[in-house]
Amino acid sequence: MLKIEENLNLETLPQHVGIIMDGNGRWATNLGLIRSAGHLAGVKTLKEIIKTAVDIKLQALTVYAFSTENWKRPHTEVDFLMHLFSEYLEKEKRELNEKNVKIKFIGRIDELPKSLIKQANDAEEMMVNNTGLKFNVATNYGGQDEIIRATQKITRRVLNGEIKIDDIDANIFESALDTFGNPPVDLLIRTGGDLRVSNFLLWQSAYAEFWFTDTTFPEFTPKEFLSALEDFGKRDRRFGTVK
């Protein structure tokens, strides 16, 4: 186990960390393996990252598991990923529950396979009263799509006479987002070497600090995760003001 207290100032932790878990396929290809091997390795890495997040009492962790654009991948890979999500939930939900983790699936969950929807709903119900790490799994998720869906929800409220147009502010808008109840994203991590946010948590990460690494996600260790958090603690966050 990492000696977290020696590596990290717990007083400077971000409240909410987002991770774009990129590089699974490239990791596998570089080793002469099929891409699915990379996704399997990525699941093992995710388990270690969650454990670390729980140990340091991180408030919220949101991971990019499957984007709205990922449906364009080969059918065999998409089918494997859906099966992997199902298998992960079945194996890990009890341990997550024991760790007091509160899981939530964000995105267009209703478009996933029916059996996976049921598993996701069952897992959320199992952990609904947990008070530890808020673990959000972005599945069939896109940041622009989330903003559009939030706008539609608010428009319905206006048409139903619940609120007036002039009542709409940041708080009302955030209440319509998938991540409602979570603090804003303080730190956004992307593995795999690319320097873009890829339509992930666009509203929530408006003032996030960004941390990029060439390390592919299967190779992303808890130690490097803690290094990102340590670097965050050294950032000068002014939010548009002058100190």
GROMACS .gro file of N, CA and C in nm, residues 19-27 35 39 64 70 73 189-196 198 213-220:
model
   93
   19ILE      N    1  -1.148   1.157  -1.509
   19ILE     CA    2  -1.040   1.087  -1.580
   19ILE      C    3  -1.088   1.040  -1.717
   20ILE      N    4  -1.016   1.082  -1.822
   20ILE     CA    5  -1.036   1.029  -1.955
   20ILE      C    6  -0.941   0.911  -1.968
   21MET      N    7  -0.995   0.791  -1.961
   21MET     CA    8  -0.914   0.669  -1.954
   21MET      C    9  -0.873   0.626  -2.095
   22ASP      N   10  -0.772   0.692  -2.149
   22ASP     CA   11  -0.736   0.671  -2.288
   22ASP      C   12  -0.610   0.586  -2.301
   23GLY      N   13  -0.602   0.511  -2.411
   23GLY     CA   14  -0.481   0.438  -2.444
   23GLY      C   15  -0.488   0.288  -2.425
   24ASN      N   16  -0.605   0.235  -2.389
   24ASN     CA   17  -0.616   0.090  -2.369
   24ASN      C   18  -0.579   0.012  -2.496
   25GLY      N   19  -0.639   0.053  -2.607
   25GLY     CA   20  -0.616  -0.018  -2.732
   25GLY      C   21  -0.473  -0.007  -2.779
   26ARG      N   22  -0.415   0.112  -2.768
   26ARG     CA   23  -0.276   0.131  -2.811
   26ARG      C   24  -0.179   0.052  -2.724
   27TRP      N   25  -0.208   0.046  -2.595
   27TRP     CA   26  -0.124  -0.033  -2.505
   27TRP      C   27  -0.121  -0.179  -2.551
   35ARG      N   28  -0.704  -0.558  -2.905
   35ARG     CA   29  -0.747  -0.439  -2.831
   35ARG      C   30  -0.825  -0.475  -2.704
   39HIS      N   31  -0.853  -0.328  -2.286
   39HIS     CA   32  -0.969  -0.290  -2.206
   39HIS      C   33  -0.974  -0.371  -2.075
   64TYR      N   34  -1.453   0.840  -1.783
   64TYR     CA   35  -1.511   0.835  -1.918
   64TYR      C   36  -1.499   0.692  -1.968
   70ASN      N   37  -1.831   0.652  -2.942
   70ASN     CA   38  -1.767   0.520  -2.943
   70ASN      C   39  -1.850   0.413  -3.014
   73ARG      N   40  -1.710   0.255  -3.334
   73ARG     CA   41  -1.602   0.155  -3.334
   73ARG      C   42  -1.655   0.023  -3.391
  189ILE      N   43  -0.794   1.466  -1.562
  189ILE     CA   44  -0.676   1.389  -1.602
  189ILE      C   45  -0.705   1.317  -1.733
  190ARG      N   46  -0.608   1.322  -1.825
  190ARG     CA   47  -0.620   1.241  -1.946
  190ARG      C   48  -0.492   1.161  -1.964
  191THR      N   49  -0.507   1.032  -1.978
  191THR     CA   50  -0.393   0.944  -2.005
  191THR      C   51  -0.381   0.923  -2.156
  192GLY      N   52  -0.272   0.864  -2.199
  192GLY     CA   53  -0.260   0.822  -2.338
  192GLY      C   54  -0.194   0.918  -2.433
  193GLY      N   55  -0.160   1.040  -2.388
  193GLY     CA   56  -0.081   1.130  -2.471
  193GLY      C   57  -0.156   1.236  -2.548
  194ASP      N   58  -0.286   1.222  -2.570
  194ASP     CA   59  -0.360   1.323  -2.645
  194ASP      C   60  -0.392   1.443  -2.555
  195LEU      N   61  -0.395   1.561  -2.616
  195LEU     CA   62  -0.414   1.685  -2.541
  195LEU      C   63  -0.548   1.749  -2.576
  196ARG      N   64  -0.656   1.682  -2.544
  196ARG     CA   65  -0.789   1.735  -2.570
  196ARG      C   66  -0.886   1.675  -2.468
  198SER      N   67  -1.213   1.590  -2.548
  198SER     CA   68  -1.297   1.491  -2.616
  198SER      C   69  -1.442   1.488  -2.567
  213THR      N   70  -0.085   1.307  -1.943
  213THR     CA   71   0.030   1.218  -1.936
  213THR      C   72   0.034   1.128  -2.059
  214ASP      N   73   0.155   1.095  -2.103
  214ASP     CA   74   0.171   1.002  -2.214
  214ASP      C   75   0.144   0.859  -2.172
  215THR      N   76   0.140   0.833  -2.043
  215THR     CA   77   0.115   0.699  -1.991
  215THR      C   78  -0.023   0.650  -2.036
  216THR      N   79  -0.030   0.533  -2.094
  216THR     CA   80  -0.160   0.477  -2.130
  216THR      C   81  -0.232   0.433  -2.003
  217PHE      N   82  -0.364   0.422  -2.012
  217PHE     CA   83  -0.439   0.394  -1.889
  217PHE      C   84  -0.402   0.262  -1.822
  218PRO      N   85  -0.377   0.153  -1.897
  218PRO     CA   86  -0.338   0.029  -1.828
  218PRO      C   87  -0.210   0.043  -1.746
  219GLU      N   88  -0.125   0.140  -1.784
  219GLU     CA   89   0.001   0.163  -1.713
  219GLU      C   90  -0.010   0.272  -1.607
  220PHE      N   91  -0.127   0.333  -1.594
  220PHE     CA   92  -0.147   0.445  -1.503
  220PHE      C   93  -0.161   0.393  -1.360
   0.00000   0.00000   0.00000
